[in-house]
Structures are given as structure tokens and as C-alpha cells.
mmCIF file of C-alpha atoms in Angstrom:
data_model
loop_
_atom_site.group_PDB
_atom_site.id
_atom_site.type_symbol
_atom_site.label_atom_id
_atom_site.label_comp_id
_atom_site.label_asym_id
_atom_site.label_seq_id
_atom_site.Cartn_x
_atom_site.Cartn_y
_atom_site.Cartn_z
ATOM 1 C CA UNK A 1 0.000 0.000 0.000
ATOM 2 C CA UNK A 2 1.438 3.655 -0.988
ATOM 3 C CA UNK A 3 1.233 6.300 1.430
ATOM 4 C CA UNK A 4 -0.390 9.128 0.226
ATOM 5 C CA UNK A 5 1.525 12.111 -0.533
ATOM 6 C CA UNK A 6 0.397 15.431 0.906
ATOM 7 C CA UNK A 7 -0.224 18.902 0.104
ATOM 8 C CA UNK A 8 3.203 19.408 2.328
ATOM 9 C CA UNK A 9 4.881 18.164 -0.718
ATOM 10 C CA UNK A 10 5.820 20.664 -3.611
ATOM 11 C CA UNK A 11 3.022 20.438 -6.228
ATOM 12 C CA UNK A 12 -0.170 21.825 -7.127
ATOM 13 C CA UNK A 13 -3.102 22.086 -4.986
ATOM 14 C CA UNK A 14 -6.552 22.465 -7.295
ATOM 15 C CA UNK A 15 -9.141 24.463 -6.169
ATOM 16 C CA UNK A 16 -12.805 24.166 -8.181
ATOM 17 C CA UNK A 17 -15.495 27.399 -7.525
ATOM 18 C CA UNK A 18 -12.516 29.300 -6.641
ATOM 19 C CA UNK A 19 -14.309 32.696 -7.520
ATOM 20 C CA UNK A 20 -16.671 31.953 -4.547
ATOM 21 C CA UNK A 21 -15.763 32.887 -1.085
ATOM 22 C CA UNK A 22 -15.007 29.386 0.702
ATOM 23 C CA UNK A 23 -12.960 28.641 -3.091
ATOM 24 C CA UNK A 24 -11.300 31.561 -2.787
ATOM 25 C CA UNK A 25 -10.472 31.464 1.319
ATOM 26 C CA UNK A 26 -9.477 27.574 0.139
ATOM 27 C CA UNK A 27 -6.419 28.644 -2.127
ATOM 28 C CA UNK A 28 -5.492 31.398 -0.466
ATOM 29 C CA UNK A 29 -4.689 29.164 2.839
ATOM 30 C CA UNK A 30 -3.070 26.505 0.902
ATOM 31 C CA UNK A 31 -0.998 29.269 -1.076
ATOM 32 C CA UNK A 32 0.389 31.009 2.622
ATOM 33 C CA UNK A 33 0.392 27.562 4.516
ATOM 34 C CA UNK A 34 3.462 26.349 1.718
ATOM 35 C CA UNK A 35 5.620 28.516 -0.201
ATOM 36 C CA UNK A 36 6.180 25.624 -2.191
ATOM 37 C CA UNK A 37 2.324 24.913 -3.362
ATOM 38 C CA UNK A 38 0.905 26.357 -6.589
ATOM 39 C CA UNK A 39 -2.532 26.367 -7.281
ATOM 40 C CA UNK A 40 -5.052 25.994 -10.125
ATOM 41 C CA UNK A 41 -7.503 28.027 -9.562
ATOM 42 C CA UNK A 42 -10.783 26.944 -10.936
ATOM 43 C CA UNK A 43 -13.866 28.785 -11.902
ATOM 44 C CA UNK A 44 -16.399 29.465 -15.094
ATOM 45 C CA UNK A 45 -15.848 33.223 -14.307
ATOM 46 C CA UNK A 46 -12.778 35.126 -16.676
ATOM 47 C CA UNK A 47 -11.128 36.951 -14.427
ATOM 48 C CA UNK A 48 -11.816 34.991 -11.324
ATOM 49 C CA UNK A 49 -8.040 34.558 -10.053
ATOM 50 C CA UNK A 50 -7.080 37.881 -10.709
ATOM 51 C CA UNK A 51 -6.592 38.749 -7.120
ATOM 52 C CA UNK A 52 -4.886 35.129 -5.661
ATOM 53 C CA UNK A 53 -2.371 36.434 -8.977
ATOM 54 C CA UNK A 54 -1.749 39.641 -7.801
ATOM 55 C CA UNK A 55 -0.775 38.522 -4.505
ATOM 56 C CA UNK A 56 0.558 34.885 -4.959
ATOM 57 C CA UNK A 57 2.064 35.891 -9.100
ATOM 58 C CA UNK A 58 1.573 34.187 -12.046
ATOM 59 C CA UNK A 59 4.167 31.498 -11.150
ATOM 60 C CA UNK A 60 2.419 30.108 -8.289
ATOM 61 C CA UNK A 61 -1.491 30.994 -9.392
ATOM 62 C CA UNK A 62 -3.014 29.326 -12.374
ATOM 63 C CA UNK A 63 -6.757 30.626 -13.745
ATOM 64 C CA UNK A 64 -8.400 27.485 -15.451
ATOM 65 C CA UNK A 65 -12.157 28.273 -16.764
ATOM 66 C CA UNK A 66 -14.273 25.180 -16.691
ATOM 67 C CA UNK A 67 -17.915 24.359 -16.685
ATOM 68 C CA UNK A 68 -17.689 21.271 -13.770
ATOM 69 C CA UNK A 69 -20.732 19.823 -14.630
ATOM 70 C CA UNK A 70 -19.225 18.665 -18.620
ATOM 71 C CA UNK A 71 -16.904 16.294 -18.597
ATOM 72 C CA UNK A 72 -15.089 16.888 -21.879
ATOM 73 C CA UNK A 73 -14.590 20.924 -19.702
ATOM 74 C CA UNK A 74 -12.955 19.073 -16.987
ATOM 75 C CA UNK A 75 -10.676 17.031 -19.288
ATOM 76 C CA UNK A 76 -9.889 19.779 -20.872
ATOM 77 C CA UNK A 77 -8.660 21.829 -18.188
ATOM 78 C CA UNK A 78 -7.205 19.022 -16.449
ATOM 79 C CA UNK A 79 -4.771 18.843 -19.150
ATOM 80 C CA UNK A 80 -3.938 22.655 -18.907
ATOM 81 C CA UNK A 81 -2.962 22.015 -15.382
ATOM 82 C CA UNK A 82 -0.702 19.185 -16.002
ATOM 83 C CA UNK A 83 0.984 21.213 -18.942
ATOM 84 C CA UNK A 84 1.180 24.397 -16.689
ATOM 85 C CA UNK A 85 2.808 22.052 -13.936
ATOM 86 C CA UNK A 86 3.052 18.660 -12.035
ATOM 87 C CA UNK A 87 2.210 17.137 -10.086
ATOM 88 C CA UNK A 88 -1.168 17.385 -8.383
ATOM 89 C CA UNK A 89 -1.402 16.875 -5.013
ATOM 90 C CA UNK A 90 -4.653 17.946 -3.915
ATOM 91 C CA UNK A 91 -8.187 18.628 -4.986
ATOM 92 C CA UNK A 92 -10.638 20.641 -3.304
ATOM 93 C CA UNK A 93 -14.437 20.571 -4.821
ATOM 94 C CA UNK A 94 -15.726 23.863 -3.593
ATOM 95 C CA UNK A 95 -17.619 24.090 -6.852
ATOM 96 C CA UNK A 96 -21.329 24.331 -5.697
ATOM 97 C CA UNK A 97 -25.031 25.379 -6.616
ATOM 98 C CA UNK A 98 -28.138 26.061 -4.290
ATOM 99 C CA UNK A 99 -31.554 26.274 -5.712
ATOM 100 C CA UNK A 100 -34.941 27.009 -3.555
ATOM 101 C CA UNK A 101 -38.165 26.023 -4.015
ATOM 102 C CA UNK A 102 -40.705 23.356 -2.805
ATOM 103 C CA UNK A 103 -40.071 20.071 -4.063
ATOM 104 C CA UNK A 104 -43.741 19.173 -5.102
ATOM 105 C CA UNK A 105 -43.108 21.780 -8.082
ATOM 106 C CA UNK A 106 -39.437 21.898 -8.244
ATOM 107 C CA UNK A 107 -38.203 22.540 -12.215
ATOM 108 C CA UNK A 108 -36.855 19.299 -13.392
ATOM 109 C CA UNK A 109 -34.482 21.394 -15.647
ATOM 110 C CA UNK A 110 -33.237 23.246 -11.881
ATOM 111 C CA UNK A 111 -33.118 19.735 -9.991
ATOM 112 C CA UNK A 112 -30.766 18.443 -13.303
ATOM 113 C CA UNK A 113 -28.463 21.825 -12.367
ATOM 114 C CA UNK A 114 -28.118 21.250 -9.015
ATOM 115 C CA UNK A 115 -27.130 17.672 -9.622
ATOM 116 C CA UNK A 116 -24.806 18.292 -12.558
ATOM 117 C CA UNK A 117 -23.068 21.150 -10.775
ATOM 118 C CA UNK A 118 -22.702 19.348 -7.036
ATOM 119 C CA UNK A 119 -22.730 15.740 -7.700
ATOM 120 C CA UNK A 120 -21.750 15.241 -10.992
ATOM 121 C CA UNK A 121 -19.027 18.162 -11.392
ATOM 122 C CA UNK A 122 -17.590 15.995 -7.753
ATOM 123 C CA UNK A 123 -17.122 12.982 -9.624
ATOM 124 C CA UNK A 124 -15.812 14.516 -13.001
ATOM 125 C CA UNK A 125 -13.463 15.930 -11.177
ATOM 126 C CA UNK A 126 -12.133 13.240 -8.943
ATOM 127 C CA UNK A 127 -11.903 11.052 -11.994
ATOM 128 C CA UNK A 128 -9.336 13.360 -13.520
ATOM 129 C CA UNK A 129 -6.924 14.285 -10.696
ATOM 130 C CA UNK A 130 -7.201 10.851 -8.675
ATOM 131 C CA UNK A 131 -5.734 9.630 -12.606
ATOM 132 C CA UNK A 132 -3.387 11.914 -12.175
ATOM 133 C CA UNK A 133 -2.354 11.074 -8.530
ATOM 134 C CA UNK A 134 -2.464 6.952 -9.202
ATOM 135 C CA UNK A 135 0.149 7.819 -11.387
ATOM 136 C CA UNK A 136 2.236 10.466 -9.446
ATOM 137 C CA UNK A 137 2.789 9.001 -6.212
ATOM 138 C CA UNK A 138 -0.895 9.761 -4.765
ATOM 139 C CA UNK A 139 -2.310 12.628 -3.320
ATOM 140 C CA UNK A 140 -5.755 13.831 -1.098
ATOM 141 C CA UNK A 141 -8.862 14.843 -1.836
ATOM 142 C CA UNK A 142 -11.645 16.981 0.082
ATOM 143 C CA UNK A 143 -14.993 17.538 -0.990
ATOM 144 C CA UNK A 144 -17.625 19.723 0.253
ATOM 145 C CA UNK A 145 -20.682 18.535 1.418
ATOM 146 C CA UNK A 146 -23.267 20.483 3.694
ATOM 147 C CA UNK A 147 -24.624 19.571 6.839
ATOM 148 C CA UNK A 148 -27.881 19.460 5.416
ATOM 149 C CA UNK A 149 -26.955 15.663 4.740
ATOM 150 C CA UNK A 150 -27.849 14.858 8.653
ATOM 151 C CA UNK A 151 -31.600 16.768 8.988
ATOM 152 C CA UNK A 152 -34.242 17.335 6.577
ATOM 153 C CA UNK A 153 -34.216 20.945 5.363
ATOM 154 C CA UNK A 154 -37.580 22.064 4.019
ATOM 155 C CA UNK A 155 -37.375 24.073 0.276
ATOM 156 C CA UNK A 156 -33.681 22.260 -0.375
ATOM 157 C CA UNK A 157 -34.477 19.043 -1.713
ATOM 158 C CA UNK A 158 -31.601 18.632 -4.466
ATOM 159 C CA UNK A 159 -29.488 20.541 -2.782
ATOM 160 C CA UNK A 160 -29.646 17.790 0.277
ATOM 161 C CA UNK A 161 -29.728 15.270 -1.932
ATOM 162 C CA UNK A 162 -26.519 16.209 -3.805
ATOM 163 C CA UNK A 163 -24.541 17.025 -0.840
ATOM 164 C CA UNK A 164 -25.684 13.613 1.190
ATOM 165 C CA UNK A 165 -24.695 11.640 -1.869
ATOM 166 C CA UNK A 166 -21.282 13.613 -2.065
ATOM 167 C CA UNK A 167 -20.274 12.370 1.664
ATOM 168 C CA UNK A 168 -21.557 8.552 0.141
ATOM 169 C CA UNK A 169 -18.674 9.064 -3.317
ATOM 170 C CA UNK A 170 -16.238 10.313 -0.862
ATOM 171 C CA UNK A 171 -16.398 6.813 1.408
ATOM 172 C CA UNK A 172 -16.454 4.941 -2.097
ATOM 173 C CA UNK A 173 -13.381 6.528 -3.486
ATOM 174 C CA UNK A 174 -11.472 6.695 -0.132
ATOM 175 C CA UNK A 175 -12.255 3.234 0.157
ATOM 176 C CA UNK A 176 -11.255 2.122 -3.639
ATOM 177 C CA UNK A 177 -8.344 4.441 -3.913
ATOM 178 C CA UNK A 178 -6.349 4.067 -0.179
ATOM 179 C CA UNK A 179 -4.125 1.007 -0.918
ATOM 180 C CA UNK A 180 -3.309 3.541 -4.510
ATOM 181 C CA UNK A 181 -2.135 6.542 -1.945
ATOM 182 C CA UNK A 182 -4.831 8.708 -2.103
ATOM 183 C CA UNK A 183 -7.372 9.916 0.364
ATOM 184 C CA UNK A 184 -10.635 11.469 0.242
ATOM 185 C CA UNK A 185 -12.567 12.879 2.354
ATOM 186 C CA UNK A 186 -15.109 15.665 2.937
ATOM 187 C CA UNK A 187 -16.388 18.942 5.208
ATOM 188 C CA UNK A 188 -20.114 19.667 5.935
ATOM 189 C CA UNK A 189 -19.939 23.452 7.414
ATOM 190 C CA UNK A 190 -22.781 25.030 9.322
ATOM 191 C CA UNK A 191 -23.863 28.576 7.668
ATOM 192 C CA UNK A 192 -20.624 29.990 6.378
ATOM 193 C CA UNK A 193 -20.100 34.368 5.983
ATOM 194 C CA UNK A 194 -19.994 34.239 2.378
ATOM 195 C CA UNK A 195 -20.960 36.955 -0.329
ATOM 196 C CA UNK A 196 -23.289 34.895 -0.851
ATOM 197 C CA UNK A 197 -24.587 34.883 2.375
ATOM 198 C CA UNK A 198 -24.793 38.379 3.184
ATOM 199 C CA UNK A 199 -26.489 38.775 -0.395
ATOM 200 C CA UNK A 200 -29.276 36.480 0.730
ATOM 201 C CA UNK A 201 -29.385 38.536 4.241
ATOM 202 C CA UNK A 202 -29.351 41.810 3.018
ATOM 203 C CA UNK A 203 -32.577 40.536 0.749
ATOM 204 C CA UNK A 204 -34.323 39.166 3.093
ATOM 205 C CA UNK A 205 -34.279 35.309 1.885
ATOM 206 C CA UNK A 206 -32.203 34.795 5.291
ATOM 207 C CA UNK A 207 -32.663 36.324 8.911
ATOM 208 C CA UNK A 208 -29.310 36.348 10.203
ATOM 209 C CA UNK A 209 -30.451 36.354 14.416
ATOM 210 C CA UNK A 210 -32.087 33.550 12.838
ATOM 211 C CA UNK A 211 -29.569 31.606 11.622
ATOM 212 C CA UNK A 212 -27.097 32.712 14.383
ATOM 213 C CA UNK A 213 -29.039 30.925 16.572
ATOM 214 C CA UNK A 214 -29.313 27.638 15.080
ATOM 215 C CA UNK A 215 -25.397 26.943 16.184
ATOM 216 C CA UNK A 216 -24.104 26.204 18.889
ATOM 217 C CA UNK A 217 -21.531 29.175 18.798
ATOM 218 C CA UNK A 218 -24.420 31.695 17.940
ATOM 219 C CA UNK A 219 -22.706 32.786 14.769
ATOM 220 C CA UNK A 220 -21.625 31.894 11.182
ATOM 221 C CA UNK A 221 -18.175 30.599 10.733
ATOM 222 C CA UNK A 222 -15.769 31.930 8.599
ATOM 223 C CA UNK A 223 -14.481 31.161 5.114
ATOM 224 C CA UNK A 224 -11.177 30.628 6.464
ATOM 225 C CA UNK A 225 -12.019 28.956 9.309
ATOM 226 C CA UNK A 226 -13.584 26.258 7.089
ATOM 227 C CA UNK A 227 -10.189 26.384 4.962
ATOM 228 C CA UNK A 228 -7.999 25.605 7.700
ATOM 229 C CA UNK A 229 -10.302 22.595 8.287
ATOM 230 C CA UNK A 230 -9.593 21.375 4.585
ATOM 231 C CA UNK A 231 -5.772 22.622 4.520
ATOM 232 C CA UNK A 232 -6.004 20.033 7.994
ATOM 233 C CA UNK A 233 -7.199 16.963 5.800
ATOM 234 C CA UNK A 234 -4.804 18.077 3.160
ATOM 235 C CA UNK A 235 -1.609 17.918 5.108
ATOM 236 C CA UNK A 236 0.427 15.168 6.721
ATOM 237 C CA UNK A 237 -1.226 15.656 9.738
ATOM 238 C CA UNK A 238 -4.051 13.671 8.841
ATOM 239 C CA UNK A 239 -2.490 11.114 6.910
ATOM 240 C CA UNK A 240 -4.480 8.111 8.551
ATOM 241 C CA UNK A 241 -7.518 10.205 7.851
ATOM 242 C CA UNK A 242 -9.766 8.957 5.021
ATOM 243 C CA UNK A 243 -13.550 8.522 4.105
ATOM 244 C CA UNK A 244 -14.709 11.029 6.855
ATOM 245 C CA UNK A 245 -17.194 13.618 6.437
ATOM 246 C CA UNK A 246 -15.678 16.348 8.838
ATOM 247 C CA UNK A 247 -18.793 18.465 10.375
ATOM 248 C CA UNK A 248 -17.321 21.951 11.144
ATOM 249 C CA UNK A 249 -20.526 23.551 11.721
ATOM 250 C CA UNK A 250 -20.163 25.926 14.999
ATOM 251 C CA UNK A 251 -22.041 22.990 17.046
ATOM 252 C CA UNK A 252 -25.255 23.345 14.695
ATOM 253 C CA UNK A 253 -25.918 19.707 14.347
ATOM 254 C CA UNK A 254 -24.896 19.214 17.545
ATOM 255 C CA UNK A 255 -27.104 21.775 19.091
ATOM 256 C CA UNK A 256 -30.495 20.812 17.286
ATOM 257 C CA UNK A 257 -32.957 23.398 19.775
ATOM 258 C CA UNK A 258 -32.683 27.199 19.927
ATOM 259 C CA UNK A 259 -31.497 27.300 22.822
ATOM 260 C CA UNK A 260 -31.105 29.132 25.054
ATOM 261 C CA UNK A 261 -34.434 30.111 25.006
ATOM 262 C CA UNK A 262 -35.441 33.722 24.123
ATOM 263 C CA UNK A 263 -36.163 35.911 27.114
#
């Protein structure tokens, strides 16, 4: 059995949805953890990695544009990566999609999106860098799921769906791909600040007291809070670590009850 080589090493550390805010907190970790790490940075969005290569340069920040959900896009920039540089190390699937709505008259085109985007964009992408790490000495994987795998959540049925079933591919390849050197696991975070976030407080779509409440913590985590979570199941340090969906959730799921109760 090969022991899986981690983002410690020299190499290149790929980042998917890095325009987004947990993408973008992702790479930027990885880039200041290791001076030696380069990242392909991974986004439909021209322009995205503008600001990881103004701080990070050209030589250590790649911008790849790629629709996740089409496989022939992945393959394609899979092989701009390798060209740019080798090898890959690690993979982090931040690449994501949320879509609202009741599920007796959900859109079957929106429920197709959601899956494409989360589940299927996942695999695509593990395919091509876990071909690239069975060849190059191994390397880890993290995926994001959502804690909305462990409760029902009203209005979010694909999302849910996608997320729970990411957590069940990351067992499956951990378990398939270990004795190859490569492990694969996953985080489920708890409400995360994200522009994305504040865009749905500052409409109204989310009460943020609200939502506060629901963890344990009373508050939203950070994006980089959640990145040093991944960078953790990246490194050495958890290198007898694999198949685990990490919660880091601010004690949400553990909490359940608003509680304390108002006054």
C-alpha cells in the first residue's frame, strides 16, 4: 500500500469554484500555509483569479475556466494544469449550486443543475486528478458537502440530496483508492459568511439572528475557518484520515434546539 503524498509536498493544490468565497479562502490558505504549493484556480468566471495572482504571481497561481458539470470541460482543463505544472497533489471541490423552491413543483431542468453542478461536477473531477495522482505518487482529496446531509431541510431538496450523496462518493473513493495513496474525504460546514450569504441577508431570503441561533456558537463561521479545516485533511497531519465527512458547523448539528431560550 502507498502512502499518500500530501499537500506538504511541492506540487499543485486544485481548487474548483474558486471565484466563490469558501474557493477563494481555500487557495489562499493553501498558497500562505506552503511557499512551495501552486494552485489551479478553478472557476467558469474570466477573471476569477485575478486577485490570488496579484498577490501569490503568475508562477504560483493558475486561472483554469471550466464548466464542472461537462466532462469533456474538466478534461480539458485538467490537461492545462498538467501542462502548466506537475504534479497534483490535492483537490478541493468547492464548486457548488443552491436552488430554492418546494419540491412538489421543483423545475426538473433546476433539480438536473443542481445535480450536474454538485454531484456530478464531484465525480468529473475526482476522476481526472485521482488519474493523475495513481500515477504520481498519490495525493488527497476533500470535498464539500453540507450539513444538510444529517436533517431534513424544508425548500432544499436537491441541494440535500446532492450534498448527502457527495459524503456517500467520498467513502467509495477513499475506500477504492487508499491502498493507490490517495485519500478522500469531505467537510459539511454550518452557515458559512460568504458573499453569498450576506447577499441572501441583506434581501431578506435569510434572517441572520435567525440563523445565528441555530449553532451552537451563535454565529456563522468563517471562510477561512472552514479552509484551515480542509488545509487540515490536506496535510500530513491527517495522513491516517480517510472517508470522513468532517462536520465543522459551529455545534449546529450538535445543538439541534434554539437554545437558550429567548427571554
Amino acid at each position: 500500500m502507498r502512502l499518500a503524498v500530501t499537500n506538504d509536498s511541492a506540487g499543485v493544490a486544485i481548487v474548483t469554484g474558486s471565484a466563490g468565497g469558501i474557493g477563494s479562502a481555500v487557495a489562499t490558505t493553501l498558497l500562505e500555509d506552503n511557499p512551495q504549493t501552486r494552485c489551479a484556480a478553478v472557476d467558469l468566471k474570466p477573471g476569477h483569479a485575478e486577485s490570488l495572482i496579484g498577490l501569490y504571481g503568475a508562477d504560483r497561481v493558475l486561472e483554469v475556466l471550466c464548466d464542472v458539470s461537462q466532462p469533456e470541460s474538466v478534461r480539458r482543463a485538467m490537461d492545462e494544469i498538467e501542462k502548466w505544472l506537475t504534479p497534483v497533489r490535492s483537490l478541493v471541490n468547492c464548486a457548488g449550486i443552491q436552488l430554492a423552491g418546494s419540491s412538489v413543483g421543483f423545475p426538473p431542468e433546476d433539480w438536473q443543475k443542481v445535480l450536474d453542478i454538485n454531484l456530478s461536477g464531484t465525480f468529473f473531477w475526482c476522476q481526472a486528478a485521482g488519474r493523475h495522482m495513481m500515477d504520481n505518487q498519490g495525493g488527497a482529496i476533500v470535498n464539500l458537502s453540507s450539513v444538510s446531509e444529517f436533517f431534513g431541510w424544508p425548500l432544499r431538496a436537491p441541494y440535500a440530496a446532492t450534498k448527502a450523496a457527495v459524503s456517500a462518493l467520498t467513502r467509495t473513493l477513499a475506500a477504492e483508492w487508499a491502498h493507490l495513496g490517495i485519500r478522500v474525504n469531505a467537510v459539511a460546514p454550518g452557515f458559512i459568511d460568504t458573499p453569498l450569504a450576506r447577499e441572501a441577508i441583506d434581501s431578506g431570503r435569510l434572517s441572520k439572528p435567525a440563523a445565528d441561533a441555530l449553532h451552537a456558537q451563535l454565529r456563522f463561521g468563517a471562510a477561512a475557518e472552514l479552509a484551515e479545516a480542509i488545509a487540515f485533511l490536506l496535510s500530513s497531519r491527517a495522513s491516517f484520515i480517510t472517508g470522513e465527512t468532517l462536520k465543522v458547523d459551529g455545534g449546529l448539528t450538535a445543538k439541534k434546539l434554539d437554545w437558550p431560550p429567548p427571554e
